[in-house]
Structure formats: C-alpha cells, structure tokens
C-alpha atoms as a printed R data frame, in Angstrom:
    type eleno elety resid chain resno       x       y       z
1   ATOM     1    CA   THR     A     1 129.431 107.008  90.869
2   ATOM     2    CA   ILE     A     2 130.395 109.404  88.135
3   ATOM     3    CA   ASP     A     3 132.177 112.227  89.837
4   ATOM     4    CA   GLY     A     4 133.751 115.466  88.599
5   ATOM     5    CA   LEU     A     5 133.898 114.843  84.851
6   ATOM     6    CA   THR     A     6 133.480 117.707  82.342
7   ATOM     7    CA   PHE     A     7 131.484 117.347  78.979
8   ATOM     8    CA   VAL     A     8 131.289 120.009  76.184
9   ATOM     9    CA   GLY     A     9 129.209 119.610  73.150
10  ATOM    10    CA   VAL     A    10 127.222 116.418  72.901
11  ATOM    11    CA   GLY     A    11 127.904 114.769  76.080
12  ATOM    12    CA   ARG     A    12 125.029 113.334  78.416
13  ATOM    13    CA   LEU     A    13 124.893 111.018  81.529
14  ATOM    14    CA   GLN     A    14 122.489 108.232  81.835
15  ATOM    15    CA   VAL     A    15 121.501 105.824  84.849
16  ATOM    16    CA   GLY     A    16 119.714 102.662  83.848
17  ATOM    17    CA   SER     A    17 117.491 101.674  80.795
18  ATOM    18    CA   ARG     A    18 113.763 101.851  79.598
19  ATOM    19    CA   SER     A    19 114.284  98.343  78.503
20  ATOM    20    CA   VAL     A    20 112.809  95.500  80.401
21  ATOM    21    CA   GLY     A    21 115.198  93.503  82.663
22  ATOM    22    CA   PHE     A    22 117.744  96.217  82.940
23  ATOM    23    CA   PRO     A    23 117.190  97.815  86.283
24  ATOM    24    CA   ASN     A    24 119.800  99.815  88.231
25  ATOM    25    CA   THR     A    25 120.280 100.684  91.656
26  ATOM    26    CA   TYR     A    26 122.603 102.926  94.164
27  ATOM    27    CA   ASN     A    27 124.246 105.394  91.479
28  ATOM    28    CA   THR     A    28 125.480 108.984  91.997
29  ATOM    29    CA   LEU     A    29 126.137 111.389  89.329
30  ATOM    30    CA   ARG     A    30 127.710 114.462  91.240
31  ATOM    31    CA   ASN     A    31 130.012 117.474  90.469
32  ATOM    32    CA   ASN     A    32 129.751 117.137  86.830
33  ATOM    33    CA   SER     A    33 129.855 120.015  84.240
34  ATOM    34    CA   LEU     A    34 127.784 119.338  81.044
35  ATOM    35    CA   THR     A    35 127.707 122.274  78.472
36  ATOM    36    CA   GLY     A    36 125.742 121.447  75.386
37  ATOM    37    CA   ASP     A    37 126.233 123.061  71.744
38  ATOM    38    CA   GLY     A    38 122.718 124.691  72.125
39  ATOM    39    CA   GLU     A    39 121.646 122.650  68.948
40  ATOM    40    CA   SER     A    40 121.639 119.109  69.323
41  ATOM    41    CA   VAL     A    41 118.615 117.333  70.530
42  ATOM    42    CA   LEU     A    42 119.859 115.663  73.774
43  ATOM    43    CA   ILE     A    43 118.786 115.023  77.364
44  ATOM    44    CA   ALA     A    44 121.442 116.241  79.648
45  ATOM    45    CA   VAL     A    45 121.055 113.723  82.412
46  ATOM    46    CA   SER     A    46 118.406 110.749  82.320
47  ATOM    47    CA   VAL     A    47 117.441 108.500  85.203
48  ATOM    48    CA   TYR     A    48 115.704 105.600  83.299
49  ATOM    49    CA   GLY     A    49 113.789 102.602  84.811
50  ATOM    50    CA   PRO     A    50 112.534  99.632  82.925
51  ATOM    51    CA   ASP     A    51 108.828  99.828  81.168
52  ATOM    52    CA   ASN     A    52 106.350  97.464  82.720
53  ATOM    53    CA   ASP     A    53 109.006  95.614  84.873
54  ATOM    54    CA   GLN     A    54 108.779  94.692  88.551
55  ATOM    55    CA   ASN     A    55 112.567  95.621  88.966
56  ATOM    56    CA   PRO     A    56 112.659  99.526  89.095
57  ATOM    57    CA   THR     A    57 115.736 101.598  88.975
58  ATOM    58    CA   THR     A    58 116.145 102.713  92.609
59  ATOM    59    CA   ASN     A    59 118.259 105.105  94.826
60  ATOM    60    CA   THR     A    60 119.983 107.485  92.600
61  ATOM    61    CA   LEU     A    61 121.489 110.653  93.474
62  ATOM    62    CA   VAL     A    62 121.982 113.653  91.262
63  ATOM    63    CA   TYR     A    63 124.037 116.142  93.226
64  ATOM    64    CA   ASN     A    64 125.699 119.249  92.520
65  ATOM    65    CA   ASN     A    65 126.023 119.154  88.478
66  ATOM    66    CA   THR     A    66 126.160 122.288  86.005
67  ATOM    67    CA   ILE     A    67 124.088 121.766  83.068
68  ATOM    68    CA   ARG     A    68 123.591 124.441  80.515
69  ATOM    69    CA   GLY     A    69 122.979 124.682  76.837
70  ATOM    70    CA   TYR     A    70 120.942 121.652  75.820
71  ATOM    71    CA   GLY     A    71 118.720 122.227  72.795
72  ATOM    72    CA   PRO     A    72 117.908 125.118  70.602
73  ATOM    73    CA   VAL     A    73 116.284 127.532  73.258
74  ATOM    74    CA   TYR     A    74 115.345 130.076  70.570
75  ATOM    75    CA   SER     A    75 113.573 127.518  68.039
76  ATOM    76    CA   GLU     A    76 110.204 127.971  67.297
77  ATOM    77    CA   LYS     A    77 109.429 124.048  67.489
78  ATOM    78    CA   ASP     A    78 108.906 122.254  70.593
79  ATOM    79    CA   ILE     A    79 111.998 120.567  71.121
80  ATOM    80    CA   ASP     A    80 112.028 119.073  74.876
81  ATOM    81    CA   CYS     A    81 115.840 118.914  75.620
82  ATOM    82    CA   THR     A    82 115.639 118.458  79.461
83  ATOM    83    CA   GLY     A    83 118.207 119.082  82.252
84  ATOM    84    CA   VAL     A    84 117.237 116.042  84.218
85  ATOM    85    CA   GLU     A    85 114.328 113.520  83.273
86  ATOM    86    CA   VAL     A    86 113.257 110.834  85.579
87  ATOM    87    CA   SER     A    87 111.118 108.253  83.693
88  ATOM    88    CA   GLY     A    88 110.234 104.419  83.652
89  ATOM    89    CA   GLN     A    89 109.960 102.481  86.716
90  ATOM    90    CA   THR     A    90 112.155 104.599  89.193
91  ATOM    91    CA   LYS     A    91 111.973 104.825  92.805
92  ATOM    92    CA   ASP     A    92 113.731 106.949  95.464
93  ATOM    93    CA   THR     A    93 115.578 109.476  93.008
94  ATOM    94    CA   TRP     A    94 117.454 112.623  94.506
95  ATOM    95    CA   VAL     A    95 117.971 115.785  92.387
96  ATOM    96    CA   LEU     A    96 119.801 118.203  94.728
97  ATOM    97    CA   TYR     A    97 121.983 121.217  94.457
98  ATOM    98    CA   ASN     A    98 122.284 121.467  90.624
99  ATOM    99    CA   ASP     A    99 122.533 124.426  88.552
100 ATOM   100    CA   ILE     A   100 120.497 124.149  85.251
101 ATOM   101    CA   SER     A   101 120.140 126.844  82.573
102 ATOM   102    CA   LEU     A   102 119.482 127.423  78.996
103 ATOM   103    CA   CYS     A   103 117.730 124.266  77.938
104 ATOM   104    CA   SER     A   104 114.938 123.977  75.362
105 ATOM   105    CA   GLY     A   105 112.745 121.692  77.662
106 ATOM   106    CA   ALA     A   106 112.133 121.885  81.237
107 ATOM   107    CA   GLY     A   107 114.900 122.006  83.837
108 ATOM   108    CA   VAL     A   108 113.526 118.757  85.468
109 ATOM   109    CA   GLN     A   109 110.801 116.635  84.219
110 ATOM   110    CA   LEU     A   110 109.257 113.621  86.002
111 ATOM   111    CA   GLY     A   111 107.316 110.740  84.201
112 ATOM   112    CA   PRO     A   112 106.588 111.508  80.476
113 ATOM   113    CA   GLY     A   113 104.621 108.393  80.447
114 ATOM   114    CA   ALA     A   114 101.926 106.408  82.355
115 ATOM   115    CA   PRO     A   115 101.164 105.159  84.794
116 ATOM   116    CA   ASN     A   116 101.620 107.549  87.727
117 ATOM   117    CA   THR     A   117 103.071 105.040  90.066
118 ATOM   118    CA   ALA     A   118 105.969 104.404  87.668
119 ATOM   119    CA   VAL     A   119 107.914 107.345  88.823
120 ATOM   120    CA   SER     A   120 107.834 107.275  92.995
121 ATOM   121    CA   LYS     A   121 109.590 108.905  95.685
122 ATOM   122    CA   VAL     A   122 111.336 111.929  94.029
123 ATOM   123    CA   TYR     A   123 113.039 114.669  96.085
124 ATOM   124    CA   ILE     A   124 114.002 117.912  94.187
125 ATOM   125    CA   GLY     A   125 115.751 120.290  96.693
126 ATOM   126    CA   ARG     A   126 118.093 123.174  96.606
127 ATOM   127    CA   ASN     A   127 118.479 123.569  92.724
128 ATOM   128    CA   HIS     A   128 119.057 126.567  90.799
129 ATOM   129    CA   ILE     A   129 116.753 126.404  87.315
130 ATOM   130    CA   ARG     A   130 116.414 129.593  84.903
131 ATOM   131    CA   GLU     A   131 116.064 130.505  81.439
132 ATOM   132    CA   VAL     A   132 114.743 127.067  80.461
133 ATOM   133    CA   ARG     A   133 111.386 126.780  78.447
134 ATOM   134    CA   GLN     A   134 107.980 125.961  79.450
135 ATOM   135    CA   SER     A   135 108.725 124.733  83.105
136 ATOM   136    CA   ALA     A   136 111.483 124.618  85.556
137 ATOM   137    CA   VAL     A   137 110.129 121.629  87.024
138 ATOM   138    CA   ALA     A   138 107.295 119.723  85.164
139 ATOM   139    CA   ILE     A   139 105.590 116.673  86.619
140 ATOM   140    CA   LYS     A   140 103.285 114.408  84.616
141 ATOM   141    CA   TRP     A   141 102.722 110.911  85.780
142 ATOM   142    CA   ALA     A   142 104.325 110.484  89.122
143 ATOM   143    CA   GLU     A   143 103.633 110.233  92.738
144 ATOM   144    CA   LYS     A   144 105.055 110.843  96.264
145 ATOM   145    CA   ILE     A   145 107.074 113.932  95.114
146 ATOM   146    CA   VAL     A   146 108.666 116.753  97.194
147 ATOM   147    CA   ILE     A   147 109.903 120.065  95.600
148 ATOM   148    CA   SER     A   148 111.726 122.128  98.196
149 ATOM   149    CA   SER     A   149 113.847 125.062  98.655
150 ATOM   150    CA   ASN     A   150 114.653 125.561  94.945
151 ATOM   151    CA   TYR     A   151 115.194 129.045  93.225
152 ATOM   152    CA   LEU     A   152 113.371 128.909  90.066
153 ATOM   153    CA   HIS     A   153 112.883 131.937  87.660
154 ATOM   154    CA   ASP     A   154 113.051 133.530  84.168
155 ATOM   155    CA   VAL     A   155 111.196 130.567  82.532
156 ATOM   156    CA   ILE     A   156 111.010 131.005  78.943
157 ATOM   157    CA   SER     A   157 107.264 131.203  77.417
158 ATOM   158    CA   THR     A   158 106.430 129.665  74.289
159 ATOM   159    CA   SER     A   159 103.269 129.741  72.042
160 ATOM   160    CA   TRP     A   160 102.716 126.102  72.794
161 ATOM   161    CA   SER     A   161 103.275 126.173  76.499
162 ATOM   162    CA   ILE     A   162 103.255 129.262  78.823
163 ATOM   163    CA   SER     A   163 106.098 129.651  81.321
164 ATOM   164    CA   LYS     A   164 105.758 128.305  84.853
165 ATOM   165    CA   ALA     A   165 108.010 127.605  87.661
166 ATOM   166    CA   ILE     A   166 106.537 124.281  88.749
167 ATOM   167    CA   GLY     A   167 103.761 122.579  86.348
168 ATOM   168    CA   ALA     A   168 101.847 119.462  86.957
169 ATOM   169    CA   GLN     A   169  99.518 117.416  84.528
170 ATOM   170    CA   SER     A   170  98.086 114.075  83.680
171 ATOM   171    CA   GLU     A   171  98.226 112.079  86.887
172 ATOM   172    CA   PRO     A   172 100.664 113.409  89.357
173 ATOM   173    CA   HIS     A   173  99.701 112.348  93.065
174 ATOM   174    CA   ASP     A   174 100.941 113.271  96.553
175 ATOM   175    CA   VAL     A   175 102.868 116.319  95.316
176 ATOM   176    CA   TRP     A   176 104.357 118.622  98.294
177 ATOM   177    CA   ILE     A   177 105.947 121.979  97.111
178 ATOM   178    CA   LEU     A   178 107.634 123.684  99.905
179 ATOM   179    CA   CYS     A   179 109.599 126.786 100.696
180 ATOM   180    CA   ASN     A   180 110.594 127.496  97.125
181 ATOM   181    CA   HIS     A   181 111.591 131.107  95.811
182 ATOM   182    CA   ILE     A   182 109.953 131.591  92.357
183 ATOM   183    CA   HIS     A   183 109.924 134.879  90.146
184 ATOM   184    CA   THR     A   184 109.636 135.964  86.842
185 ATOM   185    CA   VAL     A   185 107.230 133.537  85.056
186 ATOM   186    CA   GLU     A   186 103.555 133.685  84.077
187 ATOM   187    CA   TYR     A   187 102.615 131.186  86.448
188 ATOM   188    CA   GLY     A   188 104.482 130.382  89.850
189 ATOM   189    CA   ILE     A   189 102.667 127.042  90.546
190 ATOM   190    CA   ARG     A   190 100.261 125.529  88.017
191 ATOM   191    CA   PHE     A   191  98.229 122.605  87.544
192 ATOM   192    CA   PRO     A   192  96.416 122.809  84.325
193 ATOM   193    CA   SER     A   193  94.764 119.461  83.922
194 ATOM   194    CA   THR     A   194  94.654 116.055  85.276
195 ATOM   195    CA   THR     A   195  93.402 112.647  84.163
196 ATOM   196    CA   GLY     A   196  90.668 110.914  85.375
197 ATOM   197    CA   ASN     A   197  87.957 112.166  87.995
198 ATOM   198    CA   LEU     A   198  88.868 110.451  91.401
199 ATOM   199    CA   PRO     A   199  89.150 112.667  94.255
200 ATOM   200    CA   THR     A   200  92.926 111.217  94.785
201 ATOM   201    CA   THR     A   201  93.930 111.965  91.098
202 ATOM   202    CA   MET     A   202  96.152 114.857  92.466
203 ATOM   203    CA   LYS     A   203  96.589 115.589  96.034
204 ATOM   204    CA   SER     A   204  98.820 118.683  96.484
205 ATOM   205    CA   TYR     A   205 100.161 120.648  99.398
206 ATOM   206    CA   VAL     A   206 101.674 124.229  98.514
207 ATOM   207    CA   ILE     A   207 103.369 125.537 101.575
208 ATOM   208    CA   GLY     A   208 105.664 128.401 102.406
209 ATOM   209    CA   ASN     A   209 106.577 129.380  98.849
210 ATOM   210    CA   ILE     A   210 107.562 132.969  97.845
211 ATOM   211    CA   ILE     A   211 106.300 134.140  94.519
212 ATOM   212    CA   HIS     A   212 106.600 137.337  92.853
213 ATOM   213    CA   ASP     A   213 106.693 139.212  89.482
214 ATOM   214    CA   ILE     A   214 104.018 136.993  87.795
215 ATOM   215    CA   PHE     A   215 102.615 138.752  84.678
216 ATOM   216    CA   PRO     A   216 101.514 137.385  81.023
217 ATOM   217    CA   VAL     A   217 103.595 137.115  78.230
218 ATOM   218    CA   GLN     A   218 101.527 135.241  75.771
219 ATOM   219    CA   PRO     A   219  97.733 136.300  75.315
220 ATOM   220    CA   TYR     A   220  95.910 134.611  77.637
221 ATOM   221    CA   GLN     A   221  92.108 133.364  78.032
222 ATOM   222    CA   PRO     A   222  89.941 134.090  81.241
223 ATOM   223    CA   ASN     A   223  89.339 131.373  83.819
224 ATOM   224    CA   ALA     A   224  91.836 128.658  83.944
225 ATOM   225    CA   TYR     A   225  94.394 130.545  81.817
226 ATOM   226    CA   GLN     A   226  94.861 133.754  83.774
227 ATOM   227    CA   PRO     A   227  98.297 134.340  85.038
228 ATOM   228    CA   ALA     A   228  98.774 133.538  88.686
229 ATOM   229    CA   GLY     A   229 101.013 133.083  91.705
230 ATOM   230    CA   ILE     A   230  99.360 129.596  92.224
231 ATOM   231    CA   ASN     A   231  96.879 128.409  89.334
232 ATOM   232    CA   SER     A   232  94.525 125.421  89.613
233 ATOM   233    CA   PHE     A   233  92.243 123.894  86.991
234 ATOM   234    CA   GLY     A   234  92.494 120.323  87.070
235 ATOM   235    CA   SER     A   235  93.446 119.176  90.618
236 ATOM   236    CA   ASN     A   236  90.889 118.395  93.218
237 ATOM   237    CA   VAL     A   237  92.512 118.008  96.611
238 ATOM   238    CA   LEU     A   238  94.195 121.040  97.393
239 ATOM   239    CA   HIS     A   239  95.994 122.375 100.699
240 ATOM   240    CA   TYR     A   240  97.629 125.905 100.273
241 ATOM   241    CA   TYR     A   241  99.282 127.314 103.489
242 ATOM   242    CA   ASN     A   242 101.431 130.242 104.286
243 ATOM   243    CA   ASN     A   243 102.744 131.265 100.747
244 ATOM   244    CA   VAL     A   244 103.562 134.695 100.209
245 ATOM   245    CA   ILE     A   245 102.544 136.332  96.817
246 ATOM   246    CA   PHE     A   246 103.275 139.791  95.475
247 ATOM   247    CA   ASN     A   247 103.416 141.709  92.361
248 ATOM   248    CA   ALA     A   248 101.407 139.423  90.295
249 ATOM   249    CA   PHE     A   249  98.485 139.337  87.806
250 ATOM   250    CA   ASN     A   250  96.607 137.204  90.149
251 ATOM   251    CA   GLY     A   251  97.359 135.566  93.447
252 ATOM   252    CA   ILE     A   252  95.585 132.192  93.785
253 ATOM   253    CA   SER     A   253  93.261 131.114  90.906
254 ATOM   254    CA   LYS     A   254  91.087 128.061  91.205
255 ATOM   255    CA   VAL     A   255  88.784 127.079  88.741
256 ATOM   256    CA   GLY     A   256  86.534 123.780  88.913
257 ATOM   257    CA   THR     A   257  85.513 121.872  92.301
C-alpha cells in the first residue's frame, strides 16, 4: 500500500512491470497527491502487467488520489501524459474517487496494446476528470469494463483528436457506461472505430447517463464525425437505455450496421 504521499514536479507511481515474469498482486495506491511540472513527459499512475505472460498483475486499487499537471497541455504535439494508465496483462483493477486534471493525455486510459483480453475487469467509478486532452476516459484494447458515476467535463480538443468524455476504439468488448454526468465536450460518448468484423467486436451498454452542452470546436465532417451526445461508427452490438441528452448538436448518431 502507498498511502498519503505528496509528489511535486516529476514524481510518478507504478504498479507492476511490462517485463515478462514480474506480475504483481494486491496493491493499493490511495490518498496520494501528484502534481506534475506541466512539461515533463510522464504518466502519473501506471498499472502494468507483463506482456504475453500467463501471470497478470491483479487486484489493484487506485483510490482517492489527486493528479494534476502532467505533460504540456497546450502543446501542438500529441503527447500522451495520462493520469492513470492500465496496460499489459492486468485483471481486476479499480480506479475510484480520483481527481484528475490538466494532463496532456487522457484522464484514464485502458489497454493501449493488443489483445483485448489483456486488460480485463476494470471498474472506473466516482472520479472527477476535466481539463485533460482528447478523452476523459479512453478504452482501446480491453474487455469487461464498467465506467460508472463519474463526473467528466471540459475535455480539451486537439487537431488530431476531438474531445470526448468517453472514447472507445480498436477492440474493446463488454463495456458498461452507467450513470455518468458529462458536459462541455464535442462528443459525450464516442465509439469511432473497431478492429475486425465479428458481431462481438464491441458489445456496449450505455445506460442512465446525463449528457449536455455538446458542440463542435474543431471543423467536422458529416456522418461519423458529427458531434453528438452518443456517437457510434464502429461498434455493432449496442444497447442504449434511459439516457438524458440536451443542449447538444446531435443526440444519438449511429452510422453503419
């Protein structure tokens, strides 16, 4: 357990390793304060599992941390300094009650690399994420994800990645997005593209979210690139229920099958 520490400048926390043969289990990172210098290229909190290994990093809790100022937010370059990143072979990760702001990458990012079964069983709940770039929560290669009861707003748009509260691409599967409050982004929830053509490439459930103040910042194209409360272009198994969307360029936009 790492509890109650303060990091200023270039501090970071890491659980596990991407090297094969070095799994980790039962870790807690809680009540820590991490303030970056706004320039150094760092990920604030990393939960890593081994690549291509049968022994994943498991049972990690990231709880009630404050993360602020990682990476040059106003740079014109794509610099992914993420607040919390989960990657490699990881199972049963909990990201709860964190306050994340002013990062040049996503607030929370899951699974930058294949396969989609590597990062599995992640619960992201009750976080406050704002003034990060591209996405408050970004999912790429991951499965069995719950994103619930977060407050996500004022995500910064860039020329290479429009702003969205929750974005999913590559091969996420079995994603549950429940009861989040989202506003002041170009897209509330966006599934821009998925890899492969199987019906189960992305199964998503979007239920009970409140989404508002959704308008374009960057020039947009028709069809898949119209700002919307919920926008889906690549996913193909969709379940949307009881969402409230208002003051938005589009409500729900679905292109494709």
